[in-house]
PDB file of C-alpha atoms in Angstrom:
ATOM      1  CA  ASP V   4     261.504 -52.836 193.417  1.00 76.00           C
ATOM      2  CA  GLN V   5     259.766 -49.937 195.103  1.00 84.00           C
ATOM      3  CA  GLN V   6     262.395 -47.209 195.520  1.00 94.00           C
ATOM      4  CA  VAL V   7     259.972 -44.761 197.134  1.00 97.00           C
ATOM      5  CA  LYS V   8     257.669 -46.143 199.791  1.00 96.00           C
ATOM      6  CA  GLN V   9     254.659 -44.707 201.549  1.00 97.00           C
ATOM      7  CA  ASN V  10     253.774 -47.328 204.094  1.00 94.00           C
ATOM      8  CA  SER V  11     250.549 -45.746 205.332  1.00 96.00           C
ATOM      9  CA  PRO V  12     247.805 -46.142 202.750  1.00 96.00           C
ATOM     10  CA  SER V  13     245.503 -43.864 204.702  1.00 97.00           C
ATOM     11  CA  LEU V  14     245.458 -41.250 207.461  1.00 97.00           C
ATOM     12  CA  SER V  15     242.565 -39.598 209.243  1.00 98.00           C
ATOM     13  CA  VAL V  16     243.013 -36.265 211.065  1.00 98.00           C
ATOM     14  CA  GLN V  17     240.673 -33.796 212.697  1.00 98.00           C
ATOM     15  CA  GLU V  18     240.301 -30.325 211.214  1.00 98.00           C
ATOM     16  CA  GLY V  19     242.771 -27.879 212.762  1.00 98.00           C
ATOM     17  CA  ARG V  20     245.212 -30.583 213.824  1.00 98.00           C
ATOM     18  CA  ILE V  21     248.535 -31.460 212.236  1.00 98.00           C
ATOM     19  CA  SER V  22     248.722 -34.037 209.432  1.00 98.00           C
ATOM     20  CA  ILE V  23     252.023 -35.874 209.065  1.00 98.00           C
ATOM     21  CA  LEU V  24     252.594 -37.928 205.947  1.00 98.00           C
ATOM     22  CA  ASN V  25     255.681 -40.101 205.733  1.00 98.00           C
ATOM     23  CA  CYS V  26     257.847 -41.360 202.911  1.00 98.00           C
ATOM     24  CA  ASP V  27     260.933 -43.607 202.820  1.00 98.00           C
ATOM     25  CA  TYR V  28     263.320 -44.163 199.951  1.00 97.00           C
ATOM     26  CA  THR V  29     266.050 -46.636 199.146  1.00 96.00           C
ATOM     27  CA  ASN V  30     268.000 -45.002 196.314  1.00 93.00           C
ATOM     28  CA  SER V  31     270.777 -42.818 197.695  1.00 93.00           C
ATOM     29  CA  MET V  32     271.133 -41.161 194.275  1.00 93.00           C
ATOM     30  CA  PHE V  33     267.873 -39.269 194.738  1.00 95.00           C
ATOM     31  CA  ASP V  34     268.709 -35.572 194.940  1.00 94.00           C
ATOM     32  CA  TYR V  35     265.319 -33.897 194.878  1.00 96.00           C
ATOM     33  CA  PHE V  36     262.071 -34.776 196.582  1.00 98.00           C
ATOM     34  CA  LEU V  37     258.587 -33.506 195.816  1.00 98.00           C
ATOM     35  CA  TRP V  38     255.106 -33.881 197.207  1.00 98.00           C
ATOM     36  CA  TYR V  39     252.017 -33.968 195.014  1.00 98.00           C
ATOM     37  CA  LYS V  40     248.342 -33.870 195.940  1.00 98.00           C
ATOM     38  CA  LYS V  41     245.711 -35.648 193.889  1.00 97.00           C
ATOM     39  CA  TYR V  42     241.940 -35.246 193.957  1.00 96.00           C
ATOM     40  CA  PRO V  43     239.715 -37.901 192.320  1.00 93.00           C
ATOM     41  CA  ALA V  44     239.437 -37.570 188.545  1.00 90.00           C
ATOM     42  CA  GLU V  45     242.204 -34.957 188.451  1.00 94.00           C
ATOM     43  CA  GLY V  46     245.909 -35.113 187.746  1.00 95.00           C
ATOM     44  CA  PRO V  47     248.487 -34.710 190.530  1.00 97.00           C
ATOM     45  CA  THR V  48     249.169 -31.136 191.626  1.00 97.00           C
ATOM     46  CA  PHE V  49     252.638 -30.080 192.776  1.00 97.00           C
ATOM     47  CA  LEU V  50     252.751 -28.957 196.421  1.00 98.00           C
ATOM     48  CA  ILE V  51     256.262 -28.508 197.719  1.00 98.00           C
ATOM     49  CA  SER V  52     259.794 -29.762 197.133  1.00 97.00           C
ATOM     50  CA  ILE V  53     263.164 -30.037 198.817  1.00 98.00           C
ATOM     51  CA  SER V  54     266.731 -30.507 197.692  1.00 96.00           C
ATOM     52  CA  SER V  55     268.908 -33.136 199.358  1.00 96.00           C
ATOM     53  CA  ILE V  56     271.229 -30.402 200.621  1.00 96.00           C
ATOM     54  CA  LYS V  57     268.491 -29.061 202.877  1.00 97.00           C
ATOM     55  CA  ASP V  58     266.616 -30.611 205.759  1.00 97.00           C
ATOM     56  CA  LYS V  59     263.516 -28.425 205.789  1.00 98.00           C
ATOM     57  CA  ASN V  60     261.422 -26.393 203.401  1.00 98.00           C
ATOM     58  CA  GLU V  61     258.305 -24.468 204.351  1.00 98.00           C
ATOM     59  CA  ASP V  62     255.509 -22.985 202.256  1.00 97.00           C
ATOM     60  CA  GLY V  63     252.541 -21.667 204.144  1.00 97.00           C
ATOM     61  CA  ARG V  64     250.768 -24.528 205.927  1.00 98.00           C
ATOM     62  CA  PHE V  65     253.054 -27.103 204.298  1.00 98.00           C
ATOM     63  CA  THR V  66     256.501 -28.100 205.561  1.00 98.00           C
ATOM     64  CA  VAL V  67     258.680 -30.887 204.226  1.00 98.00           C
ATOM     65  CA  PHE V  68     261.408 -32.405 206.371  1.00 98.00           C
ATOM     66  CA  LEU V  69     264.243 -34.507 204.998  1.00 98.00           C
ATOM     67  CA  ASN V  70     266.426 -36.889 207.019  1.00 98.00           C
ATOM     68  CA  LYS V  71     269.065 -38.094 204.557  1.00 96.00           C
ATOM     69  CA  SER V  72     270.778 -40.478 206.935  1.00 96.00           C
ATOM     70  CA  ALA V  73     267.486 -42.273 207.557  1.00 97.00           C
ATOM     71  CA  LYS V  74     266.373 -41.917 203.912  1.00 97.00           C
ATOM     72  CA  HIS V  75     263.114 -40.515 205.207  1.00 98.00           C
ATOM     73  CA  LEU V  76     261.015 -37.476 204.490  1.00 97.00           C
ATOM     74  CA  SER V  77     257.743 -36.202 205.835  1.00 98.00           C
ATOM     75  CA  LEU V  78     255.122 -33.653 204.912  1.00 98.00           C
ATOM     76  CA  HIS V  79     253.500 -31.667 207.694  1.00 98.00           C
ATOM     77  CA  ILE V  80     250.239 -29.845 207.107  1.00 98.00           C
ATOM     78  CA  VAL V  81     249.160 -27.498 209.857  1.00 98.00           C
ATOM     79  CA  PRO V  82     246.433 -26.624 210.459  1.00 98.00           C
ATOM     80  CA  SER V  83     244.687 -29.328 208.447  1.00 98.00           C
ATOM     81  CA  GLN V  84     241.580 -28.277 206.530  1.00 97.00           C
ATOM     82  CA  PRO V  85     238.779 -30.358 204.968  1.00 96.00           C
ATOM     83  CA  GLY V  86     239.969 -29.268 201.511  1.00 96.00           C
ATOM     84  CA  ASP V  87     243.249 -31.041 202.197  1.00 98.00           C
ATOM     85  CA  SER V  88     241.474 -34.393 201.919  1.00 98.00           C
ATOM     86  CA  ALA V  89     243.176 -36.043 198.942  1.00 98.00           C
ATOM     87  CA  VAL V  90     245.796 -38.622 198.016  1.00 98.00           C
ATOM     88  CA  TYR V  91     249.332 -37.404 198.670  1.00 98.00           C
ATOM     89  CA  PHE V  92     252.228 -38.759 196.655  1.00 98.00           C
ATOM     90  CA  CYS V  93     255.872 -38.519 197.528  1.00 98.00           C
ATOM     91  CA  ALA V  94     258.192 -38.406 194.495  1.00 98.00           C
ATOM     92  CA  ALA V  95     261.933 -38.307 193.962  1.00 97.00           C
ATOM     93  CA  ILE V  96     264.358 -37.392 191.195  1.00 95.00           C
ATOM     94  CA  VAL V  97     267.792 -38.711 190.301  1.00 90.00           C
ATOM     95  CA  PRO V  98     269.347 -35.882 188.313  1.00 83.00           C
ATOM     96  CA  THR V  99     270.634 -37.219 184.985  1.00 76.00           C
ATOM     97  CA  GLY V 100     272.014 -35.545 181.897  1.00 64.00           C
ATOM     98  CA  GLY V 101     268.548 -34.728 180.662  1.00 64.00           C
ATOM     99  CA  GLY V 102     265.112 -35.110 182.090  1.00 81.00           C
ATOM    100  CA  ASN V 103     263.892 -35.059 185.643  1.00 90.00           C
ATOM    101  CA  LYS V 104     261.671 -38.121 185.630  1.00 93.00           C
ATOM    102  CA  LEU V 105     259.724 -38.612 188.832  1.00 95.00           C
ATOM    103  CA  THR V 106     259.720 -41.842 190.825  1.00 96.00           C
ATOM    104  CA  PHE V 107     256.537 -41.938 192.876  1.00 97.00           C
ATOM    105  CA  GLY V 108     255.460 -43.715 196.027  1.00 97.00           C
ATOM    106  CA  THR V 109     252.095 -45.470 196.219  1.00 97.00           C
ATOM    107  CA  GLY V 110     250.345 -42.589 197.930  1.00 97.00           C
ATOM    108  CA  THR V 111     248.589 -41.899 201.235  1.00 98.00           C
ATOM    109  CA  GLN V 112     244.891 -41.059 201.353  1.00 98.00           C
ATOM    110  CA  LEU V 113     244.403 -38.196 203.810  1.00 98.00           C
ATOM    111  CA  LYS V 114     240.971 -37.555 205.249  1.00 98.00           C
ATOM    112  CA  VAL V 115     240.463 -34.396 207.276  1.00 98.00           C
ATOM    113  CA  GLU V 116     237.335 -34.673 209.372  1.00 96.00           C
ATOM    114  CA  LEU V 117     235.236 -31.842 210.764  1.00 91.00           C
TER     115      LEU V 117
ATOM    116  CA  ASP B  25     248.303 -20.621 181.619  1.00 55.00           C
ATOM    117  CA  THR B  26     245.595 -22.980 180.417  1.00 79.00           C
ATOM    118  CA  GLY B  27     247.213 -26.034 181.958  1.00 94.00           C
ATOM    119  CA  VAL B  28     248.044 -29.411 180.451  1.00 97.00           C
ATOM    120  CA  SER B  29     245.198 -30.809 178.364  1.00 97.00           C
ATOM    121  CA  GLN B  30     244.659 -34.495 177.618  1.00 98.00           C
ATOM    122  CA  ASN B  31     242.187 -36.083 175.215  1.00 97.00           C
ATOM    123  CA  PRO B  32     240.172 -38.163 175.374  1.00 97.00           C
ATOM    124  CA  ARG B  33     239.425 -38.326 179.102  1.00 97.00           C
ATOM    125  CA  HIS B  34     238.152 -41.874 178.786  1.00 97.00           C
ATOM    126  CA  LYS B  35     238.740 -44.575 176.187  1.00 97.00           C
ATOM    127  CA  ILE B  36     237.067 -47.959 176.141  1.00 97.00           C
ATOM    128  CA  THR B  37     238.219 -50.416 173.508  1.00 97.00           C
ATOM    129  CA  LYS B  38     238.381 -54.109 172.756  1.00 97.00           C
ATOM    130  CA  ARG B  39     241.528 -56.112 173.220  1.00 97.00           C
ATOM    131  CA  GLY B  40     243.656 -56.051 170.109  1.00 97.00           C
ATOM    132  CA  GLN B  41     242.585 -52.607 168.943  1.00 97.00           C
ATOM    133  CA  ASN B  42     244.920 -49.637 168.559  1.00 98.00           C
ATOM    134  CA  VAL B  43     244.407 -46.473 170.598  1.00 98.00           C
ATOM    135  CA  THR B  44     245.968 -43.016 170.464  1.00 98.00           C
ATOM    136  CA  PHE B  45     246.001 -40.365 173.170  1.00 97.00           C
ATOM    137  CA  ARG B  46     246.861 -36.715 172.805  1.00 98.00           C
ATOM    138  CA  CYS B  47     248.547 -34.308 175.217  1.00 98.00           C
ATOM    139  CA  ASP B  48     248.758 -30.544 174.829  1.00 97.00           C
ATOM    140  CA  PRO B  49     251.338 -29.190 177.278  1.00 97.00           C
ATOM    141  CA  ILE B  50     251.558 -25.684 178.703  1.00 95.00           C
ATOM    142  CA  SER B  51     252.636 -23.670 175.679  1.00 92.00           C
ATOM    143  CA  GLU B  52     256.044 -22.459 176.828  1.00 90.00           C
ATOM    144  CA  HIS B  53     257.092 -25.783 178.370  1.00 93.00           C
ATOM    145  CA  ASN B  54     259.800 -27.555 176.404  1.00 92.00           C
ATOM    146  CA  ARG B  55     259.750 -30.806 178.417  1.00 94.00           C
ATOM    147  CA  LEU B  56     256.936 -33.327 178.162  1.00 96.00           C
ATOM    148  CA  TYR B  57     256.539 -36.572 180.104  1.00 97.00           C
ATOM    149  CA  TRP B  58     254.185 -39.555 179.909  1.00 97.00           C
ATOM    150  CA  TYR B  59     253.351 -41.611 182.995  1.00 97.00           C
ATOM    151  CA  ARG B  60     251.031 -44.557 183.613  1.00 97.00           C
ATOM    152  CA  GLN B  61     249.089 -45.115 186.839  1.00 97.00           C
ATOM    153  CA  THR B  62     247.329 -48.313 187.817  1.00 95.00           C
ATOM    154  CA  LEU B  63     244.999 -48.837 190.759  1.00 92.00           C
ATOM    155  CA  GLY B  64     246.697 -48.473 194.132  1.00 91.00           C
ATOM    156  CA  GLN B  65     250.006 -47.373 192.623  1.00 94.00           C
ATOM    157  CA  GLY B  66     251.705 -44.076 192.025  1.00 96.00           C
ATOM    158  CA  PRO B  67     252.359 -42.852 188.493  1.00 97.00           C
ATOM    159  CA  GLU B  68     255.180 -44.680 186.694  1.00 96.00           C
ATOM    160  CA  PHE B  69     257.427 -42.966 184.166  1.00 96.00           C
ATOM    161  CA  LEU B  70     257.053 -44.056 180.541  1.00 96.00           C
ATOM    162  CA  THR B  71     258.917 -41.579 178.372  1.00 96.00           C
ATOM    163  CA  TYR B  72     260.209 -38.017 178.118  1.00 94.00           C
ATOM    164  CA  PHE B  73     260.655 -35.414 175.384  1.00 95.00           C
ATOM    165  CA  GLN B  74     262.739 -32.306 175.283  1.00 93.00           C
ATOM    166  CA  ASN B  75     261.238 -30.254 172.470  1.00 93.00           C
ATOM    167  CA  GLU B  76     260.679 -32.796 169.675  1.00 94.00           C
ATOM    168  CA  ALA B  77     263.408 -35.215 170.762  1.00 93.00           C
ATOM    169  CA  GLN B  78     262.424 -38.334 172.695  1.00 94.00           C
ATOM    170  CA  LEU B  79     265.341 -38.603 175.111  1.00 92.00           C
ATOM    171  CA  GLU B  80     264.381 -41.408 177.466  1.00 91.00           C
ATOM    172  CA  LYS B  81     262.100 -44.439 177.440  1.00 92.00           C
ATOM    173  CA  SER B  82     261.240 -46.718 180.336  1.00 92.00           C
ATOM    174  CA  ARG B  83     261.450 -50.482 179.973  1.00 90.00           C
ATOM    175  CA  LEU B  84     257.689 -50.343 180.649  1.00 86.00           C
ATOM    176  CA  LEU B  85     257.324 -48.948 177.132  1.00 88.00           C
ATOM    177  CA  SER B  86     257.081 -52.134 175.099  1.00 90.00           C
ATOM    178  CA  ASP B  87     257.332 -52.293 171.312  1.00 94.00           C
ATOM    179  CA  ARG B  88     253.575 -51.853 171.123  1.00 97.00           C
ATOM    180  CA  PHE B  89     253.878 -48.342 172.521  1.00 97.00           C
ATOM    181  CA  SER B  90     255.053 -45.361 170.530  1.00 96.00           C
ATOM    182  CA  ALA B  91     255.143 -41.699 171.422  1.00 97.00           C
ATOM    183  CA  GLU B  92     255.772 -38.666 169.282  1.00 97.00           C
ATOM    184  CA  ARG B  93     256.039 -34.942 169.745  1.00 97.00           C
ATOM    185  CA  PRO B  94     256.167 -33.381 166.293  1.00 92.00           C
ATOM    186  CA  LYS B  95     257.423 -29.793 166.220  1.00 88.00           C
ATOM    187  CA  GLY B  96     257.910 -29.890 169.968  1.00 87.00           C
ATOM    188  CA  SER B  97     254.322 -28.952 170.729  1.00 92.00           C
ATOM    189  CA  PHE B  98     251.586 -31.532 171.412  1.00 97.00           C
ATOM    190  CA  SER B  99     252.402 -35.196 171.923  1.00 98.00           C
ATOM    191  CA  THR B 100     250.643 -38.443 171.055  1.00 98.00           C
ATOM    192  CA  LEU B 101     250.948 -41.831 172.724  1.00 98.00           C
ATOM    193  CA  GLU B 102     249.827 -44.809 170.639  1.00 98.00           C
ATOM    194  CA  ILE B 103     249.286 -48.331 171.894  1.00 98.00           C
ATOM    195  CA  GLN B 104     249.005 -51.023 169.253  1.00 97.00           C
ATOM    196  CA  ARG B 105     247.267 -54.381 169.757  1.00 97.00           C
ATOM    197  CA  THR B 106     246.025 -53.443 173.204  1.00 97.00           C
ATOM    198  CA  GLU B 107     246.089 -56.018 175.995  1.00 96.00           C
ATOM    199  CA  GLN B 108     244.147 -56.277 179.260  1.00 95.00           C
ATOM    200  CA  GLY B 109     247.243 -55.175 181.167  1.00 95.00           C
ATOM    201  CA  ASP B 110     247.235 -51.850 179.325  1.00 97.00           C
ATOM    202  CA  SER B 111     244.188 -50.730 181.314  1.00 97.00           C
ATOM    203  CA  ALA B 112     245.385 -47.758 183.328  1.00 97.00           C
ATOM    204  CA  MET B 113     245.329 -43.987 183.662  1.00 97.00           C
ATOM    205  CA  TYR B 114     247.792 -42.382 181.255  1.00 98.00           C
ATOM    206  CA  LEU B 115     249.096 -39.058 182.550  1.00 98.00           C
ATOM    207  CA  CYS B 116     250.973 -36.368 180.677  1.00 98.00           C
ATOM    208  CA  ALA B 117     253.080 -33.718 182.385  1.00 97.00           C
ATOM    209  CA  SER B 118     255.103 -30.767 181.169  1.00 96.00           C
ATOM    210  CA  SER B 119     257.758 -28.489 182.599  1.00 94.00           C
ATOM    211  CA  LEU B 120     260.304 -25.857 181.726  1.00 89.00           C
ATOM    212  CA  GLU B 121     263.980 -26.736 181.550  1.00 77.00           C
ATOM    213  CA  THR B 122     264.648 -25.216 184.935  1.00 78.00           C
ATOM    214  CA  SER B 123     265.187 -26.499 188.433  1.00 85.00           C
ATOM    215  CA  PRO B 124     263.593 -29.871 189.173  1.00 89.00           C
ATOM    216  CA  LEU B 125     262.371 -28.292 192.388  1.00 91.00           C
ATOM    217  CA  ASN B 126     259.699 -26.444 190.390  1.00 90.00           C
ATOM    218  CA  GLY B 127     257.869 -29.698 189.694  1.00 93.00           C
ATOM    219  CA  GLN B 128     255.963 -30.898 186.659  1.00 95.00           C
ATOM    220  CA  HIS B 129     252.443 -29.841 185.699  1.00 96.00           C
ATOM    221  CA  PHE B 130     250.106 -32.786 185.120  1.00 98.00           C
ATOM    222  CA  GLY B 131     247.025 -33.115 182.992  1.00 98.00           C
ATOM    223  CA  ASP B 132     243.914 -34.904 184.242  1.00 97.00           C
ATOM    224  CA  GLY B 133     244.828 -38.052 182.346  1.00 98.00           C
ATOM    225  CA  THR B 134     243.220 -40.452 179.901  1.00 98.00           C
ATOM    226  CA  ARG B 135     241.628 -43.506 181.476  1.00 97.00           C
ATOM    227  CA  LEU B 136     241.969 -46.558 179.216  1.00 98.00           C
ATOM    228  CA  SER B 137     239.740 -49.573 179.734  1.00 97.00           C
ATOM    229  CA  ILE B 138     240.327 -52.735 177.707  1.00 97.00           C
ATOM    230  CA  LEU B 139     237.325 -55.038 177.346  1.00 92.00           C
TER     231      LEU B 139
END
C-alpha cells in the first residue's frame, strides 16, 4: 500500500510564478516530512523538512506547509526558476528506536517554462 | 565533503549472475541506507546500517540480497542469482545520527539492467 501519495505526476509552471506540489499520507505515525529534488542521472537532493509539531517551514524560495488533520503537505516554490525543473519527491519518517528510513511518494515532475 | 560515491554507475548482466555494488558514504556519517528505485516509483527502503551493524532490513530484501558494512565505512550490496525483477536503480544514502530533519545525502546510484 502506498503510504505517501503524490497524485500529480507532472506540473508545468511559468518562470516567476508559484509552483505548488502536493503530497498526501495515510500513516498517522509519520512524524517528520521531507522534500527531495531529483535531476536525471543524479541522486535525490534534500530540500526542506518539517516536523509534525509545526505547520510551516520556510527556507528561501521554498516553503513547506503541513496540515496534520488532513494528512496533507505541500511544497511552495516562489518565484519558480527554470533550474527548478526536476522531479520532486515527498518523503516521511516514522521515528523508531534506530534509523530514520524514508518512505517516498512516487514523485511529481515539475517543468518551469520561460 | 566529497559526497556519497557509488560504483559502478551502470551494471548490465545476464539473469542468474551475481552482482556487487559499492557505496562510499560521507566520511563522518555513521548511518548508511540502501534504497531501490524502479521506473515511475519513488525510492524504496532496503536496509540500514549504524556503523557496522545492520539494524533493519525491509521485506523487499530477499535471501538473494546481502549487504555489509565492514568497519563501519564503505558498504557493499550483493545480489545473487539475479532475476529480471532486480532491474532497478540502487541508491545509497548516508547521514549523521542527528535530527531526521537534516535529511539523508544520496549518491547518484547504480543502475542495474538484467538481460
